[in-house]
Coordinates of C-alpha atoms and ligand atoms in Angstrom, one line a residue:
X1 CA -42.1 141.5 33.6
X2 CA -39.9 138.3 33.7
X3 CA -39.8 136.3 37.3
X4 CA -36.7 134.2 38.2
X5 CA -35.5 132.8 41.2
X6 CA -32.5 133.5 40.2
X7 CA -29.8 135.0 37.7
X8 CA -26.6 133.6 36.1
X9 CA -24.1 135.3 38.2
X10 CA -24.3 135.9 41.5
X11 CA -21.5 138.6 42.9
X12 CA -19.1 139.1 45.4
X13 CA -19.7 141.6 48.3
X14 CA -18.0 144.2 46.9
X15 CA -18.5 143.9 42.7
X16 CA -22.7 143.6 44.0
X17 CA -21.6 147.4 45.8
X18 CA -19.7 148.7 42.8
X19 CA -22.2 147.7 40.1
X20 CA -25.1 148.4 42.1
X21 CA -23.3 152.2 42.0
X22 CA -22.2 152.1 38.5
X23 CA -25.6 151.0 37.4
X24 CA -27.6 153.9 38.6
X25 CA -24.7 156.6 38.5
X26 CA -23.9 156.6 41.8
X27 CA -27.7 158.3 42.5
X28 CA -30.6 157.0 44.5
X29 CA -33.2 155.5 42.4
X30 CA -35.5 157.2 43.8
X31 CA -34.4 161.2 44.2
X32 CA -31.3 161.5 42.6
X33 CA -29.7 162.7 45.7
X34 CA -25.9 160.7 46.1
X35 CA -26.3 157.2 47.0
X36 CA -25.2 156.2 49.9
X37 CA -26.3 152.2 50.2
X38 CA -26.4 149.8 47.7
X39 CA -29.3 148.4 48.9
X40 CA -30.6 144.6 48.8
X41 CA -34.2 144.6 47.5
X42 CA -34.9 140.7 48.7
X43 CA -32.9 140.4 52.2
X44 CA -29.7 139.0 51.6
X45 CA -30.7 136.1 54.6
X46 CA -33.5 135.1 52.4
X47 CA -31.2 133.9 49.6
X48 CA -29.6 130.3 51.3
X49 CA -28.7 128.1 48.4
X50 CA -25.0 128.5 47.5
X51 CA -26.1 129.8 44.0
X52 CA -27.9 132.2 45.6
X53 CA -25.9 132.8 48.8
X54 CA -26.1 136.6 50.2
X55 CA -28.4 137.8 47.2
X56 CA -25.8 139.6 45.9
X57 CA -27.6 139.5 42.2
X58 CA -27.4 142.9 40.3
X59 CA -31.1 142.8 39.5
X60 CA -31.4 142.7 44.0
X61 CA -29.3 145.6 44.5
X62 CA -30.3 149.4 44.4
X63 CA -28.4 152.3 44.8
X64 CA -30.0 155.0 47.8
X65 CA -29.9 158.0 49.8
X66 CA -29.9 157.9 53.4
X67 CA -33.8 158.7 53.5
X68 CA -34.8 156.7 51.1
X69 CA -32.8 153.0 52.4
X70 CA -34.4 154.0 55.7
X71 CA -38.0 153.4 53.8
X72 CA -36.7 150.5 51.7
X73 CA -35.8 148.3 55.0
X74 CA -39.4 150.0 56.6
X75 CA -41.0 148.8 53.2
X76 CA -42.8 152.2 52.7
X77 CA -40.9 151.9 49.3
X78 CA -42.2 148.5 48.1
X79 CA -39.3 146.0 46.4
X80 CA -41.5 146.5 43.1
X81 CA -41.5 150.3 42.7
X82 CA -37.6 150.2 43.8
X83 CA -36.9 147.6 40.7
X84 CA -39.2 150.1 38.6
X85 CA -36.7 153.2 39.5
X86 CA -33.7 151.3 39.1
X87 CA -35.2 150.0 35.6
X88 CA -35.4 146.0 37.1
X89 CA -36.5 144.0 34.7
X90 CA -36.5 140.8 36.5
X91 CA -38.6 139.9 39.7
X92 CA -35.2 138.2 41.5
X93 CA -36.4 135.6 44.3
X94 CA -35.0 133.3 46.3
X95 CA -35.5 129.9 45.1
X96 CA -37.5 128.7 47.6
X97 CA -40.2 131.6 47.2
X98 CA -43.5 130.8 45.8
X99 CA -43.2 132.4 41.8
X100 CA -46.3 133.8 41.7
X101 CA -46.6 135.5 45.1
X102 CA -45.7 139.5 46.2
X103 CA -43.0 139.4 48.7
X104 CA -41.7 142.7 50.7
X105 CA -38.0 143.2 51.0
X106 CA -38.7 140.7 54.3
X107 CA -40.1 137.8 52.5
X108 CA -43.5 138.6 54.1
X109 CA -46.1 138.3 51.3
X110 CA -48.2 141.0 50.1
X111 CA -52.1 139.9 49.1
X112 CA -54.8 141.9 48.5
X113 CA -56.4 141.2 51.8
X114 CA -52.9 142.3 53.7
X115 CA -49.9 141.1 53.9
X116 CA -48.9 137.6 55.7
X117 CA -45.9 136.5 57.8
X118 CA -42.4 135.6 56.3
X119 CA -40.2 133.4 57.9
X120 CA -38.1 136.1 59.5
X121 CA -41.0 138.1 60.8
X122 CA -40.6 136.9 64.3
X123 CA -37.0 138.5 64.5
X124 CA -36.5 141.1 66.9
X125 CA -34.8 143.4 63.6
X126 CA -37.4 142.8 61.7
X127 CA -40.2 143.7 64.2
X128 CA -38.8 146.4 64.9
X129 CA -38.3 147.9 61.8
X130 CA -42.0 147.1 60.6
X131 CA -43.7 147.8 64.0
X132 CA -46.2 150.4 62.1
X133 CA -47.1 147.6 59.3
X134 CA -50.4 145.7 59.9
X135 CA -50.3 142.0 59.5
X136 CA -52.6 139.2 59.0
X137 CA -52.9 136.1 61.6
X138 CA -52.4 133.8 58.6
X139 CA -49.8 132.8 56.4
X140 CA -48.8 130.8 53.4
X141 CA -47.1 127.0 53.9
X142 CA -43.6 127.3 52.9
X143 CA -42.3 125.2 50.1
X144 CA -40.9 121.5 50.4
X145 CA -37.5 120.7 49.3
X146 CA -36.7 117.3 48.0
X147 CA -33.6 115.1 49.4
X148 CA -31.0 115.2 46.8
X149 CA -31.1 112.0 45.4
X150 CA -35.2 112.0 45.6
X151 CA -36.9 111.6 41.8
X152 CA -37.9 115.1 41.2
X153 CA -40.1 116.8 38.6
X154 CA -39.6 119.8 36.7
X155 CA -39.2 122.8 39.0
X156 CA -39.2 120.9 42.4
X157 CA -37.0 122.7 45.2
X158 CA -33.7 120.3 45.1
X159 CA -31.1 120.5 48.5
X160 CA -28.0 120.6 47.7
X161 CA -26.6 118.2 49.8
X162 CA -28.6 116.6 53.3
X163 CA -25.3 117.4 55.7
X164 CA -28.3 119.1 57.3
X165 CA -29.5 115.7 58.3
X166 CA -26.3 113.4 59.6
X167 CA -25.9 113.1 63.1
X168 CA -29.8 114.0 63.6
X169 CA -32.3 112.0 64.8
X170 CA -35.4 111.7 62.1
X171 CA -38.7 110.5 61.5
X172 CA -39.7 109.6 57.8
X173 CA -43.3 109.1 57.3
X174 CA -45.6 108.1 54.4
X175 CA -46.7 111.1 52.6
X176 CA -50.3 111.9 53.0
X177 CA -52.0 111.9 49.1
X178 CA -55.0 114.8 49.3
X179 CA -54.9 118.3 49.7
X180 CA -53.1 120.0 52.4
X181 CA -54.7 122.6 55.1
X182 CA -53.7 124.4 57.4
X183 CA -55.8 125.9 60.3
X184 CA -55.7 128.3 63.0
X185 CA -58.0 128.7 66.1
X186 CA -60.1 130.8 64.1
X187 CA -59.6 130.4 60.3
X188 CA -58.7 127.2 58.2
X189 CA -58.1 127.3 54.6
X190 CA -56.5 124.8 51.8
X191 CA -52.6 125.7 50.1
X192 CA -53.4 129.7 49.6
X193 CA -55.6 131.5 52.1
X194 CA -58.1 132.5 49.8
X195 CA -59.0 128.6 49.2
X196 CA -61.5 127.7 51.5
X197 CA -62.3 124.1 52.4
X198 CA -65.1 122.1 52.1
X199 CA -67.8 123.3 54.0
X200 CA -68.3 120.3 56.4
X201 CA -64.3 119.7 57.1
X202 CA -64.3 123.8 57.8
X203 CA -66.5 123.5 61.5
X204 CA -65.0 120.4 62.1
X205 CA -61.8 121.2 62.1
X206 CA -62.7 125.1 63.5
X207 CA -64.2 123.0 66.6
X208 CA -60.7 121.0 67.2
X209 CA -58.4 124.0 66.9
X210 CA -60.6 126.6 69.0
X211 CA -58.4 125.5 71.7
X212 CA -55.3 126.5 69.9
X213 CA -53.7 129.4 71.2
X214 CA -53.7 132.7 69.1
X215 CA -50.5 132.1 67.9
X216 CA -50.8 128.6 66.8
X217 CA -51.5 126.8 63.5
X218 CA -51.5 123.4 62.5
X219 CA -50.6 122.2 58.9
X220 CA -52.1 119.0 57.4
X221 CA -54.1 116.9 54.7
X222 CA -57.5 115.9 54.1
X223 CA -58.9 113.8 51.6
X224 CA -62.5 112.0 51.2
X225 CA -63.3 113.9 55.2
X226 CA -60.5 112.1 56.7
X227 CA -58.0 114.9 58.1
X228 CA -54.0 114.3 59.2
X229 CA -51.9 116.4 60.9
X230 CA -48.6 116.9 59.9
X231 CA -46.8 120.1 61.6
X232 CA -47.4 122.4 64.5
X233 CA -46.7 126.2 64.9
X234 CA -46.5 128.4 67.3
X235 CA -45.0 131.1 65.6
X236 CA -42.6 131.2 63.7
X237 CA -41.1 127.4 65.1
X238 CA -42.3 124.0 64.2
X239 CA -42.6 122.1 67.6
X240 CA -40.6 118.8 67.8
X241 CA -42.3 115.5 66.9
X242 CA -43.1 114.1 70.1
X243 CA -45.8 117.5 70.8
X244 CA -47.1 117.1 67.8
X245 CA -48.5 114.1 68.5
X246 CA -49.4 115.3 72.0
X247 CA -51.0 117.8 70.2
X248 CA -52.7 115.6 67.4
X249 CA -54.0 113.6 70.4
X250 CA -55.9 116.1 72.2
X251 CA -57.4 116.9 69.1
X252 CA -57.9 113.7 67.8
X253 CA -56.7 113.8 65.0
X254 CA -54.2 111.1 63.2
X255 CA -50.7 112.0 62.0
X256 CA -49.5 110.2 59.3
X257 CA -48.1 106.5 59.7
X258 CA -44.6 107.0 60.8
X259 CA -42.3 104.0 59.2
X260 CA -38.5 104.8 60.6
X261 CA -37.4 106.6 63.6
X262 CA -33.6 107.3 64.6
X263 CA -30.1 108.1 63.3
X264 CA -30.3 109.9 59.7
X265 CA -27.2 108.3 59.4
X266 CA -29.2 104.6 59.8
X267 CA -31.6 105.9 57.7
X268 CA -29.5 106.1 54.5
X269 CA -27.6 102.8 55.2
X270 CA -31.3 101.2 54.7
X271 CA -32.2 101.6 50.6
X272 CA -35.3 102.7 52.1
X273 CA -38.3 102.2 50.0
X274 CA -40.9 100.1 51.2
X275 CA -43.4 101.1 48.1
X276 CA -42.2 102.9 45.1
X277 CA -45.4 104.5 43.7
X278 CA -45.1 106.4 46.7
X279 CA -43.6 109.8 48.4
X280 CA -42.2 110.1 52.0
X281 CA -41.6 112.7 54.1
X282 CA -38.9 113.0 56.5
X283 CA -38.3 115.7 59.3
X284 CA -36.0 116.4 62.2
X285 CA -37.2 114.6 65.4
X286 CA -36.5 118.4 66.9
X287 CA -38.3 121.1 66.0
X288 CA -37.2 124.0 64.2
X289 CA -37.5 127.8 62.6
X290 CA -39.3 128.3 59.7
X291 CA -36.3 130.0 58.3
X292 CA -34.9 126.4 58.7
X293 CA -37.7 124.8 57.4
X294 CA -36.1 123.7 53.8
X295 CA -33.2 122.1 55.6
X296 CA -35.6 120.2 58.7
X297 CA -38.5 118.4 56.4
X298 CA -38.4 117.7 52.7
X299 CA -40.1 115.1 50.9
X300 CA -38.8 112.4 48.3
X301 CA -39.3 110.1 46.1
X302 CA -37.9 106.6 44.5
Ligands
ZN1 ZN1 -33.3 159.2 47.8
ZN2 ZN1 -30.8 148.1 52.6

């Protein structure tokens, strides 16, 4: 089976219905019964970028009965068994998804310990159409996009345009070369949470975020036993920079050197590149969703 974040031709409201229909004869998928949903396997929230916009790809859609859409949005019918009965060839992501990770129709993703938090499980919807699904505390860092006129390398996330950025008030720091972590009050782990940490960093950094509440995470970089945080949780938002360095303060741990603060706007007007082996990051001064995350801190390059 072929994954792609993405296909050629992305359709309108009503030609996604009508082929979604035509495709599969008007029957469910799954029973046969009349369809009566043409049904988006990914959520059509989770597809942002305007090639993408709505998910309204043939290879997301899936024509059900009543019943059977009621298990699709409860993910008793996962997205892969739905593409299997609707002969889906392609895996069809949003770009922004990790390739080689199982997602439910929610954009949580499904390991083999359990399944982890997606950026819209905090929504009251959403809760309340998985309340019987069990979830892990942990989760997987979502991806980084790259300011569009960063130097980018083969299958790095691109923004379209940074409109998300003027008017706000930024901080652009030096990116922190290592591996990233990310740790909660009772578990830490490197980019997956299956990667475990070196063994002396682990109770060192378990000791600092004990005081954490449950709900809290932090997300950073270690290299050669010298830890940085970068980004706060507490659920599903990002707190703003000024508590994250409350935060990193109490437990002392450095964030990484901060080298502009202010207008976005300012920002651009300054051909900023101080050193051009380098890689910066650069967030909103406010915190945000992690639905929003691509569009609040990306990373780039000269
Ligand atoms: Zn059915
Ligand atoms: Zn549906």
């Amino acid at each position: 089976m072929s994954k792609h974040h993405s296909t050629p031709t992305l359709l309108s409201r009503p030609d996604f219905r009508n082929h979604t229909f035509e495709r599969d004869q008007f029957k469910c998928v799954i029973c046969g019964n009349p369809a009566l949903d043409a049904h988006h396997i990914i959520e059509r929230r989770l597809f942002k970028a305007s090639h993408e916009k709505g998910g309204y790809f043939l290879d997301n859609g899936a024509s059900l009965c009543e019943i059977h859409h009621i298990e699709a949005e409860q993910t008793i019918l996962s997205c892969q068994s739905i593409r299997e009965q609707a002969g889906i060839k392609t895996v069809l992501l949003p770009e922004h998804f990790y390739a080689d990770l199982d997602y439910d129709k929610w954009g949580n993703i499904i390991t083999s310990q359990g399944r982890l938090k997606g950026e819209l499980y905090y929504e009251m919807s959403v809760q309340e159409t998985l309340r019987n699904c069990t979830f892990l505390k942990y989760t997987v860092h979502p991806r980084v996009y790259h300011l569009p006129w960063s130097k980018v390398e083969p299958g790095d996330l691109v923004l379209e345009d940074d409109a998300c950025f003027e008017g706000e008030e930024v901080v652009v720091m030096q990116k922190m070369s290592g591996s990233p972590f990310t740790a909660y009050p009772d578990y830490c782990h490197g980019d997956r949470i299956d990667e475990p940490l070196p063994i002396g960093m682990r109770e060192a950094l378990l000791q600092k975020t004990a005081v954490l509440d449950d709900d809290m995470r932090i997300y950073g970089n270690h290299q050669g036993g010298v830890m940085s945080l970068s980004e706060v949780w507490v659920k599903n938002d990002c707190l703003d920079w000024q508590e994250t360095q409350a935060l990193a303060d109490l437990l002392e741990l450095s964030v990484p050197s901060v080298l502009f603060e202010g207008l976005y706007d300012e920002f651009k007007l300054m051909d900023f590149r101080p050193n051009a082996s380098m890689g910066y990051v650069l967030r909103l001064k406010k915190g945000f969703r992690a639905f929003d995350v691509g569009r609040s801190r990306v990373s780039y390059s000269c």
